PDB file of N, CA and C in Angstrom:
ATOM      1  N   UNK A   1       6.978   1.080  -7.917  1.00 88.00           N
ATOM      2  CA  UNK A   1       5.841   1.098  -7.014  1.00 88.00           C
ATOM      3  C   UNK A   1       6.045   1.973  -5.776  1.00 88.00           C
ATOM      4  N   UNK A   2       7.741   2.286  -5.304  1.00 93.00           N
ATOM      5  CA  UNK A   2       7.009   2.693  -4.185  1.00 93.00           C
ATOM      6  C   UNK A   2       7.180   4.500  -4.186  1.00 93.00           C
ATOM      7  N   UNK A   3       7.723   4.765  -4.783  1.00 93.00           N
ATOM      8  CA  UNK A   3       7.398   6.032  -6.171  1.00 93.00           C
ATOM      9  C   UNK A   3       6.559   6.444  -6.147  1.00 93.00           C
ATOM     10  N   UNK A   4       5.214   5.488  -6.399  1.00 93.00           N
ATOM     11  CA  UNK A   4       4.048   5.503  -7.143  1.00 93.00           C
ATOM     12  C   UNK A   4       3.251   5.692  -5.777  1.00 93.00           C
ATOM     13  N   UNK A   5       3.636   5.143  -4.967  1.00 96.00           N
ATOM     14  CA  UNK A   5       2.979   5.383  -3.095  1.00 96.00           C
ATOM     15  C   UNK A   5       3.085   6.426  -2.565  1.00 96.00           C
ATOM     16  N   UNK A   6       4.608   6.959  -2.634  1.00 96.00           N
ATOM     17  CA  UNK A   6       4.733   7.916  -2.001  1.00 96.00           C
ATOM     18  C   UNK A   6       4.298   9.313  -2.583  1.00 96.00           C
ATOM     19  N   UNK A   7       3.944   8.896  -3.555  1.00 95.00           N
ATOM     20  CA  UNK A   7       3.440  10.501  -4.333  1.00 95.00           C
ATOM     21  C   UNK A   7       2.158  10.229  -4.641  1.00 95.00           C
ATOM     22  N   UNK A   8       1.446   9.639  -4.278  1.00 95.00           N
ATOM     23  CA  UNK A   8       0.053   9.174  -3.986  1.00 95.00           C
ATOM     24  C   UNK A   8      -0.979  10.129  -3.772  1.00 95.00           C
ATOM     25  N   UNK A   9      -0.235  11.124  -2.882  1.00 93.00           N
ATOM     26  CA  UNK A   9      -1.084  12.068  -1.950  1.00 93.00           C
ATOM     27  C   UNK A   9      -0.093  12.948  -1.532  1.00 93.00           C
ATOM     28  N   UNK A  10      -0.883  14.656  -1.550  1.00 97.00           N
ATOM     29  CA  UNK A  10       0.207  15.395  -1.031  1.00 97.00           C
ATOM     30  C   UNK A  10       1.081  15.350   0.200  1.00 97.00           C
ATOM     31  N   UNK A  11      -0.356  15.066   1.003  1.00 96.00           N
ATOM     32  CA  UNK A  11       1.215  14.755   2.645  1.00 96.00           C
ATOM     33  C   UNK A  11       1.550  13.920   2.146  1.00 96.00           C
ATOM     34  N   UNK A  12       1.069  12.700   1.866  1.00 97.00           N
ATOM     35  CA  UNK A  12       2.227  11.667   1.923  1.00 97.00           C
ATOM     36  C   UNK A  12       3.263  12.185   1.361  1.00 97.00           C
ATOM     37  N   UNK A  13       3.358  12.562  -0.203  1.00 96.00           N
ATOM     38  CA  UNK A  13       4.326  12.874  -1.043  1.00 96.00           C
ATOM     39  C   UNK A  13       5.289  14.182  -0.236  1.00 96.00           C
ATOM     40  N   UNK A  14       4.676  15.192   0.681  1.00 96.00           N
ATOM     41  CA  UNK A  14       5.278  16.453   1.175  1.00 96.00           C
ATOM     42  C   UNK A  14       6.401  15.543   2.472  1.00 96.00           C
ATOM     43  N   UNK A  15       5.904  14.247   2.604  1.00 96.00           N
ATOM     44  CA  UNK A  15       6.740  13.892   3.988  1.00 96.00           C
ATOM     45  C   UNK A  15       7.820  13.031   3.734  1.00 96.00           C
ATOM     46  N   UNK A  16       7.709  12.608   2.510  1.00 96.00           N
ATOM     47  CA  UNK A  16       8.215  11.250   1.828  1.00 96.00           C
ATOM     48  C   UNK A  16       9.844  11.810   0.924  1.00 96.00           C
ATOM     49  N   UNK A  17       9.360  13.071   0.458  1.00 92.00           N
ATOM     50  CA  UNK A  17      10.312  13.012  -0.739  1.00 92.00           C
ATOM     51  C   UNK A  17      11.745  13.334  -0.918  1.00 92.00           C
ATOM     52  N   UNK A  18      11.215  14.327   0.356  1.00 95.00           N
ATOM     53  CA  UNK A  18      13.134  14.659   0.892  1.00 95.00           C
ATOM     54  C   UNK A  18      13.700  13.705   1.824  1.00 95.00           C
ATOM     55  N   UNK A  19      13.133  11.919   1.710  1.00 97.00           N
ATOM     56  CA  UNK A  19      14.098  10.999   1.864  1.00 97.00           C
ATOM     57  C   UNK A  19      14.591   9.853   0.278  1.00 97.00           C
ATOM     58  N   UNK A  20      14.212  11.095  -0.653  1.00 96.00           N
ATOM     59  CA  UNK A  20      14.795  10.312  -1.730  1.00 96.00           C
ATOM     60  C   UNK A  20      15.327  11.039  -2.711  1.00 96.00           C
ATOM     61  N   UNK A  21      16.812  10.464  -3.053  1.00 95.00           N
ATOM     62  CA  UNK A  21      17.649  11.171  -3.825  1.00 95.00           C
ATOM     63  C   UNK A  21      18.799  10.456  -4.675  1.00 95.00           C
ATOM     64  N   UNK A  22      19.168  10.612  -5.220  1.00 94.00           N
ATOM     65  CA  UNK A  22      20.479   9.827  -6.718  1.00 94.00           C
ATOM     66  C   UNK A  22      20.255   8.589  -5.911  1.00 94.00           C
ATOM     67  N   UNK A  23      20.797   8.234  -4.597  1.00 93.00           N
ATOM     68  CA  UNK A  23      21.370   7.072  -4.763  1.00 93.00           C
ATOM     69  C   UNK A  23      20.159   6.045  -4.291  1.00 93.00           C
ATOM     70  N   UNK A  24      18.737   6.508  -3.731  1.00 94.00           N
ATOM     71  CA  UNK A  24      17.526   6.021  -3.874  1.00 94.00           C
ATOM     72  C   UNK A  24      16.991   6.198  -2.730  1.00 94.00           C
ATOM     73  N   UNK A  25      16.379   5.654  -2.058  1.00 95.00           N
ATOM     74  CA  UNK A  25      14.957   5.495  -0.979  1.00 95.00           C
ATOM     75  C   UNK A  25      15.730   5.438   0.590  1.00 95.00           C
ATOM     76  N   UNK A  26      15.484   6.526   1.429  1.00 96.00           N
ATOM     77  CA  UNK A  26      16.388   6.058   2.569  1.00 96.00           C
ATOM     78  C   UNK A  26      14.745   6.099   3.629  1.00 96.00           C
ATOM     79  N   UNK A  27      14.799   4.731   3.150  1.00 94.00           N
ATOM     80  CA  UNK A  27      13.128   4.309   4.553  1.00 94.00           C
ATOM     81  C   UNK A  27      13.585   3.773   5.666  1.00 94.00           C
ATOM     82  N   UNK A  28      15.095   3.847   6.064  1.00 94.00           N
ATOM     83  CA  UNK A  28      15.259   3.654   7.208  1.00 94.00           C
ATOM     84  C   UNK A  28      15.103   4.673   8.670  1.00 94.00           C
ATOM     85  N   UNK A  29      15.440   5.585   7.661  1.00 96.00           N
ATOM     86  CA  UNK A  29      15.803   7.352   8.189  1.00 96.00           C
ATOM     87  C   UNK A  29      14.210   7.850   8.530  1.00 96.00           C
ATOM     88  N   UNK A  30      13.639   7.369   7.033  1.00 96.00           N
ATOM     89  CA  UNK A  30      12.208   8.002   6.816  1.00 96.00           C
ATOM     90  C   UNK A  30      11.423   7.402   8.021  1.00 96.00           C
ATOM     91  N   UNK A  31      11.515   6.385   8.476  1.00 93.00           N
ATOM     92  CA  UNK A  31      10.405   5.491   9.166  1.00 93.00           C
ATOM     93  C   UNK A  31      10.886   6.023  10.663  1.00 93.00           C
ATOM     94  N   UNK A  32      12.206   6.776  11.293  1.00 95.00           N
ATOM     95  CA  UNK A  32      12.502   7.123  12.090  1.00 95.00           C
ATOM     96  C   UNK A  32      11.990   8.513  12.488  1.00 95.00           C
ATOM     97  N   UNK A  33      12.000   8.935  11.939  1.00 95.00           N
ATOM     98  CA  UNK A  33      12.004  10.584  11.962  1.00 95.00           C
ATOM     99  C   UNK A  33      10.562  11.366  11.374  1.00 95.00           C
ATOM    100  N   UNK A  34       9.941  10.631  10.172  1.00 95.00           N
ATOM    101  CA  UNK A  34       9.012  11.413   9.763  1.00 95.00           C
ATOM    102  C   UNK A  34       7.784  10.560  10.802  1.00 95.00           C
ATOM    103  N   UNK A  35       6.998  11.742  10.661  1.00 95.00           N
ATOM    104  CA  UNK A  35       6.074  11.313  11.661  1.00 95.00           C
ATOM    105  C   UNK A  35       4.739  10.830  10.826  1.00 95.00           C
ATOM    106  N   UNK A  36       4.051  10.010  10.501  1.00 96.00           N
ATOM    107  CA  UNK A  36       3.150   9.408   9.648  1.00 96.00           C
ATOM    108  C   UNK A  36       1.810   8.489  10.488  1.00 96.00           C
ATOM    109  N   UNK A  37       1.051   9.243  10.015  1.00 96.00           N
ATOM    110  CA  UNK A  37      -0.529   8.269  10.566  1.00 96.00           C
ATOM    111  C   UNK A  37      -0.540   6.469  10.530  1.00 96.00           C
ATOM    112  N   UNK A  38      -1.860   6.318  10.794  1.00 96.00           N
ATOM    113  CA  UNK A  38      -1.432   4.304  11.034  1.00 96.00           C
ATOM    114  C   UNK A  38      -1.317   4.264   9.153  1.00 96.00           C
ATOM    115  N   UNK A  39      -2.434   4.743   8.876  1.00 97.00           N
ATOM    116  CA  UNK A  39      -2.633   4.561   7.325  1.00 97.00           C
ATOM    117  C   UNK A  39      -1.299   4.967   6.302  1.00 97.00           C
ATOM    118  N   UNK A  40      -0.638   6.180   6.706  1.00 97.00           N
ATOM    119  CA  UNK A  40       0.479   6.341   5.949  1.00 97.00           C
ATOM    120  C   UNK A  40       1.561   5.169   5.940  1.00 97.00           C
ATOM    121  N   UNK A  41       1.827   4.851   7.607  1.00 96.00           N
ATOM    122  CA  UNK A  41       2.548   3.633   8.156  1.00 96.00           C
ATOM    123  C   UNK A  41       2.689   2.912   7.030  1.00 96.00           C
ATOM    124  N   UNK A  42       1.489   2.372   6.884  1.00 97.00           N
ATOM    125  CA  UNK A  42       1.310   0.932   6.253  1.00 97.00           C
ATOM    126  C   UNK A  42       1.910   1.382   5.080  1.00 97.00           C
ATOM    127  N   UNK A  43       1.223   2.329   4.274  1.00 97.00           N
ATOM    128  CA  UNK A  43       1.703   2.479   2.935  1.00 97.00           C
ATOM    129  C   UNK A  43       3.294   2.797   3.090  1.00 97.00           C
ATOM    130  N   UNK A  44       3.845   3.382   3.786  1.00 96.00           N
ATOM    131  CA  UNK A  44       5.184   3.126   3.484  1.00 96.00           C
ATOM    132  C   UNK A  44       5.547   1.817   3.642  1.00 96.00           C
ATOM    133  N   UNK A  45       5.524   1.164   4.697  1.00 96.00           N
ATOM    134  CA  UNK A  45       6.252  -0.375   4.236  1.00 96.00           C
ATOM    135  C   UNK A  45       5.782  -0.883   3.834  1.00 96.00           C
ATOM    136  N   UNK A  46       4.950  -0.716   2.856  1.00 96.00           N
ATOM    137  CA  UNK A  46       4.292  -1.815   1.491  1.00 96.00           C
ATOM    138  C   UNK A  46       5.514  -1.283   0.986  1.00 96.00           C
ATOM    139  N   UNK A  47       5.569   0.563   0.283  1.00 95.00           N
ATOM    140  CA  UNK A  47       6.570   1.152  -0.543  1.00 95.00           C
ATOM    141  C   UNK A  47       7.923   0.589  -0.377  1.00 95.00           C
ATOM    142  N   UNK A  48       8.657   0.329   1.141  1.00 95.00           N
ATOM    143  CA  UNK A  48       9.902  -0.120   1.469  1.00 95.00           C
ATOM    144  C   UNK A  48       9.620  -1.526   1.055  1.00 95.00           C
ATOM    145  N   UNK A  49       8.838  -2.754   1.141  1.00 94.00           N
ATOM    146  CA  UNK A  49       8.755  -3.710   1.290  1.00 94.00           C
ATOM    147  C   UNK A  49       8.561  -3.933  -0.735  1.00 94.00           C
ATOM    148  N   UNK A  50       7.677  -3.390  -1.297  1.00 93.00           N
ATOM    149  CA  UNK A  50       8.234  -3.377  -2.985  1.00 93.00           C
ATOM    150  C   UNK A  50       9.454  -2.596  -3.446  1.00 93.00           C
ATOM    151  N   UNK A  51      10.157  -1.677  -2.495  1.00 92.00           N
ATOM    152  CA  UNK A  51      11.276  -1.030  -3.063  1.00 92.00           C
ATOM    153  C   UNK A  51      12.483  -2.365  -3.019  1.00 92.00           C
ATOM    154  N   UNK A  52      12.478  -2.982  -1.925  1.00 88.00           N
ATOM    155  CA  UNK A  52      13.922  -4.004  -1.455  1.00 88.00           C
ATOM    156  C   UNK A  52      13.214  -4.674  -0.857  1.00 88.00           C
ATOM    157  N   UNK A  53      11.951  -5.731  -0.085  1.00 85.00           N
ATOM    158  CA  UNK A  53      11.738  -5.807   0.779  1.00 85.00           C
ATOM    159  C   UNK A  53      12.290  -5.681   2.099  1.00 85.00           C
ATOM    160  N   UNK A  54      12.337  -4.361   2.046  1.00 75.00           N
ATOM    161  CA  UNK A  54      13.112  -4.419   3.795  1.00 75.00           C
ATOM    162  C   UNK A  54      12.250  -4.095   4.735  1.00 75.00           C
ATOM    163  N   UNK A  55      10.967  -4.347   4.585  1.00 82.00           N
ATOM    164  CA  UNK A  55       9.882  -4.231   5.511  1.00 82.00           C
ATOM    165  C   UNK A  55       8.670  -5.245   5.297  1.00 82.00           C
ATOM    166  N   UNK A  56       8.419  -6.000   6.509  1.00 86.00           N
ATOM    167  CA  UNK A  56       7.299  -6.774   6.039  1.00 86.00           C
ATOM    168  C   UNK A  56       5.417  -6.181   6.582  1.00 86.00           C
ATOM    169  N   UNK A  57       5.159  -6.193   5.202  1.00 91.00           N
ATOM    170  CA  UNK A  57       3.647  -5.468   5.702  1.00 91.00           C
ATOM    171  C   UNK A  57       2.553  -6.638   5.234  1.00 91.00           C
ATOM    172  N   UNK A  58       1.353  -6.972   5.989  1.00 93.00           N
ATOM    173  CA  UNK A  58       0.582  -7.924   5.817  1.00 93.00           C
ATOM    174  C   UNK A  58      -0.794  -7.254   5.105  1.00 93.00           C
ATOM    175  N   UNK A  59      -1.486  -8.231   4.240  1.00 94.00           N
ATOM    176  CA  UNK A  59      -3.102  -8.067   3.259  1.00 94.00           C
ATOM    177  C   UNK A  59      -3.426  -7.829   4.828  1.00 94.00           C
ATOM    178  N   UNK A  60      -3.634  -8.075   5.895  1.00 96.00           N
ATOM    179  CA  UNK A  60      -4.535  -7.583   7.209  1.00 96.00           C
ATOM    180  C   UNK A  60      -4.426  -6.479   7.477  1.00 96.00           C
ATOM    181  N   UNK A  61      -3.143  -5.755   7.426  1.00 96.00           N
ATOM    182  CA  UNK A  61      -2.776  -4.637   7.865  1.00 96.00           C
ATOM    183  C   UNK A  61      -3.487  -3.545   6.632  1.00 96.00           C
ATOM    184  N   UNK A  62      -3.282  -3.687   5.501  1.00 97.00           N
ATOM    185  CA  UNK A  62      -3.684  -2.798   4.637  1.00 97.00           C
ATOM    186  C   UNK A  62      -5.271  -3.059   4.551  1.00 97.00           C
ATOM    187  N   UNK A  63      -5.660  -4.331   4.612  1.00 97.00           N
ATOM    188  CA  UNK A  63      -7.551  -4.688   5.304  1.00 97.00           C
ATOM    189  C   UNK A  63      -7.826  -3.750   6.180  1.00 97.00           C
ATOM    190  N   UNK A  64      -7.304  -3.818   7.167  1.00 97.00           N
ATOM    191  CA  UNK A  64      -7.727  -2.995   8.420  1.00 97.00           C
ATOM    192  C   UNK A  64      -7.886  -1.521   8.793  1.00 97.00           C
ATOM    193  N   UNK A  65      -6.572  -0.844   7.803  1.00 97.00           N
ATOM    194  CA  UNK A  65      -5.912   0.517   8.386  1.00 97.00           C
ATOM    195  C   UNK A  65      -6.359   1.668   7.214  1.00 97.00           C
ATOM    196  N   UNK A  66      -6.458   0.721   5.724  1.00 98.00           N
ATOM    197  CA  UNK A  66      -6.059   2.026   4.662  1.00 98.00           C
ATOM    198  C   UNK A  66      -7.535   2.346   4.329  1.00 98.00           C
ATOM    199  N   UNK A  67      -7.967   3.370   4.216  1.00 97.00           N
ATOM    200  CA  UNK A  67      -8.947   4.142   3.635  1.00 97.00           C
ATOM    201  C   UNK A  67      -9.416   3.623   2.170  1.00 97.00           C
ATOM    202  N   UNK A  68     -10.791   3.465   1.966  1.00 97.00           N
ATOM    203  CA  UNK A  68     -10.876   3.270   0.037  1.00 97.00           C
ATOM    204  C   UNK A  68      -9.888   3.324  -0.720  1.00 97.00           C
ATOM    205  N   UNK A  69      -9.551   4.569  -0.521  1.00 97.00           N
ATOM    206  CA  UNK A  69      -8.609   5.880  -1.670  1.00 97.00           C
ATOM    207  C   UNK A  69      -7.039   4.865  -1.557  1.00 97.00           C
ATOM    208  N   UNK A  70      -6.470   5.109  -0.184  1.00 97.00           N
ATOM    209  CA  UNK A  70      -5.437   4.373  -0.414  1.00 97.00           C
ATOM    210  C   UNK A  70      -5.269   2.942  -0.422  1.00 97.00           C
ATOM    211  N   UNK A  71      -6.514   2.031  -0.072  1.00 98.00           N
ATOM    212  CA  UNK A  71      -6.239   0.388  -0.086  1.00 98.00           C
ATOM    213  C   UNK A  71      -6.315   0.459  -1.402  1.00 98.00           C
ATOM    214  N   UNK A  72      -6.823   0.889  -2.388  1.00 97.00           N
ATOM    215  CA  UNK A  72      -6.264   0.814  -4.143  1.00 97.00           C
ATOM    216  C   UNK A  72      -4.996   1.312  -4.371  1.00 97.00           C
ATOM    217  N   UNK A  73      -4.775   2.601  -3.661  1.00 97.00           N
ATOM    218  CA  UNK A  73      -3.409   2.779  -4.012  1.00 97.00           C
ATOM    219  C   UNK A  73      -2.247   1.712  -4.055  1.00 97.00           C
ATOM    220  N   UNK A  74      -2.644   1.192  -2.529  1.00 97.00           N
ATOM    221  CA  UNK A  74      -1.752  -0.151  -1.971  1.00 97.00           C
ATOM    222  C   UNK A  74      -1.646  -1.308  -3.138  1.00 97.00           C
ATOM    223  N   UNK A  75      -3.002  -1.679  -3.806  1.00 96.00           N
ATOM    224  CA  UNK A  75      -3.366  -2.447  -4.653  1.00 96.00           C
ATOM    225  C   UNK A  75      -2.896  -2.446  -6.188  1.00 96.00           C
ATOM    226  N   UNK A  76      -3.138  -1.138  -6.573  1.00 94.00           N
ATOM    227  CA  UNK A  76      -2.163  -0.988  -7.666  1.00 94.00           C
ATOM    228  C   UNK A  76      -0.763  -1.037  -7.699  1.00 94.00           C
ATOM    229  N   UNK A  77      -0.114  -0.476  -6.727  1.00 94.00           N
ATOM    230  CA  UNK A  77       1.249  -0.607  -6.779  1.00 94.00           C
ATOM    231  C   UNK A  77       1.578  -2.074  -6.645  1.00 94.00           C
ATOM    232  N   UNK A  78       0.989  -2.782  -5.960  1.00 94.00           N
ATOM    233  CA  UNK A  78       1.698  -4.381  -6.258  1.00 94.00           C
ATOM    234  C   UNK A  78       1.168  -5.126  -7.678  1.00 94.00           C
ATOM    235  N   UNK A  79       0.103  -4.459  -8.089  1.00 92.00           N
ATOM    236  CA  UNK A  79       0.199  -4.524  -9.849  1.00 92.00           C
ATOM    237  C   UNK A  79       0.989  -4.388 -10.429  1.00 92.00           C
ATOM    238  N   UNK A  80       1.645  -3.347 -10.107  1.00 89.00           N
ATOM    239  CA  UNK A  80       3.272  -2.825 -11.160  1.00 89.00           C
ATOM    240  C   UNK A  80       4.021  -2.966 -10.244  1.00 89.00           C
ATOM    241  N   UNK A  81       3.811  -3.608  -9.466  1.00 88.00           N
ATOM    242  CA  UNK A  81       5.602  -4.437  -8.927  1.00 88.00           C
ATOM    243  C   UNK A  81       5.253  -6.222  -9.639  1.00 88.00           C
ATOM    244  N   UNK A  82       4.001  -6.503 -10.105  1.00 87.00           N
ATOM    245  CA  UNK A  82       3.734  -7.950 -10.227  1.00 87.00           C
ATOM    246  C   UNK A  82       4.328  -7.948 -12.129  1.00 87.00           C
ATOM    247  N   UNK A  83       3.988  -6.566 -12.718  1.00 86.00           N
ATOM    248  CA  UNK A  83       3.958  -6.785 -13.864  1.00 86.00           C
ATOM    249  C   UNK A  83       5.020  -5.788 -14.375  1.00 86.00           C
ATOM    250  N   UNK A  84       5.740  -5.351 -13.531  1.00 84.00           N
ATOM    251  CA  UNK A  84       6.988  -4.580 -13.890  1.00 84.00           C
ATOM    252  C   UNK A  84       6.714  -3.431 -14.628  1.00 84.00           C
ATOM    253  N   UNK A  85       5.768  -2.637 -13.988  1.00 72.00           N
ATOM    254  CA  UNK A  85       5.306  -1.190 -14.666  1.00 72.00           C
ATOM    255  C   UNK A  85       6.542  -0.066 -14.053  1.00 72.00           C
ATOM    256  N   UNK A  86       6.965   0.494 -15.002  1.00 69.00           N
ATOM    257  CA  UNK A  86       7.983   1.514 -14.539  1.00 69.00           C
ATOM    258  C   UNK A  86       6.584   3.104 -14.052  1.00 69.00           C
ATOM    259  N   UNK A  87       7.377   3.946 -13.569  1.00 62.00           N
ATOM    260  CA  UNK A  87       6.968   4.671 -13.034  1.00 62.00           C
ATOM    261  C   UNK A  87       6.615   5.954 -14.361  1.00 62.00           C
ATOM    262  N   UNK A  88       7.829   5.886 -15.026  1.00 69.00           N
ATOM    263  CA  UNK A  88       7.638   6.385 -16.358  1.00 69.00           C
ATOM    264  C   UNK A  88       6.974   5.978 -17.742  1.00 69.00           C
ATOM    265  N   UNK A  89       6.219   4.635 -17.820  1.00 68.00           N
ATOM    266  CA  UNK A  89       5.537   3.910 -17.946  1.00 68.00           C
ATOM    267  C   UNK A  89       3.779   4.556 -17.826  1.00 68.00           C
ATOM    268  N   UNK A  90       3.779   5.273 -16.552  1.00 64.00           N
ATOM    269  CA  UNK A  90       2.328   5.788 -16.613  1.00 64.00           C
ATOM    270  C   UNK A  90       2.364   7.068 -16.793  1.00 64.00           C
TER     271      UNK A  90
END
């Protein structure tokens, strides 16, 4: 799922990807340094928060902040974190 977020959309995906490599997801680094809208925000720590939960993001926050386009995005990805959809899978 959070794979599936961050390549969602070109910025997102252009801001996202050179913090991931062999050994996996560095959203600690990412959430420091890359600079991301309220709406991207959120979608990354949904992405960190289905990658390990190491971020807690609330149904209000993604209510409030994400656009049509991405509150489904948000929505599907906890589909295939609920039902264990691999990324290679779609």
């Amino acid at each position: 799922p959070a794979l599936y977020i961050m390549s969602s959309d070109k910025e997102l995906r252009d801001k996202c990807l050179r913090f991931v490599d062999d050994e996996g997801i560095d959203f600690p680094l990412m959430k420091k340094t890359a600079d991301f809208s309220s709406g991207y925000k959120v979608l990354v720590n949904l992405a960190f928060h289905l990658y390990n939960s190491g971020c807690d993001v609330t149904p209000m926050a993604m209510i409030r902040t994400l656009d049509p386009e991405n509150f489904e995005v948000a929505v599907q990805s906890i589909c295939f974190r609920r039902y264990s959809v691999k990324l290679a899978d779609l």
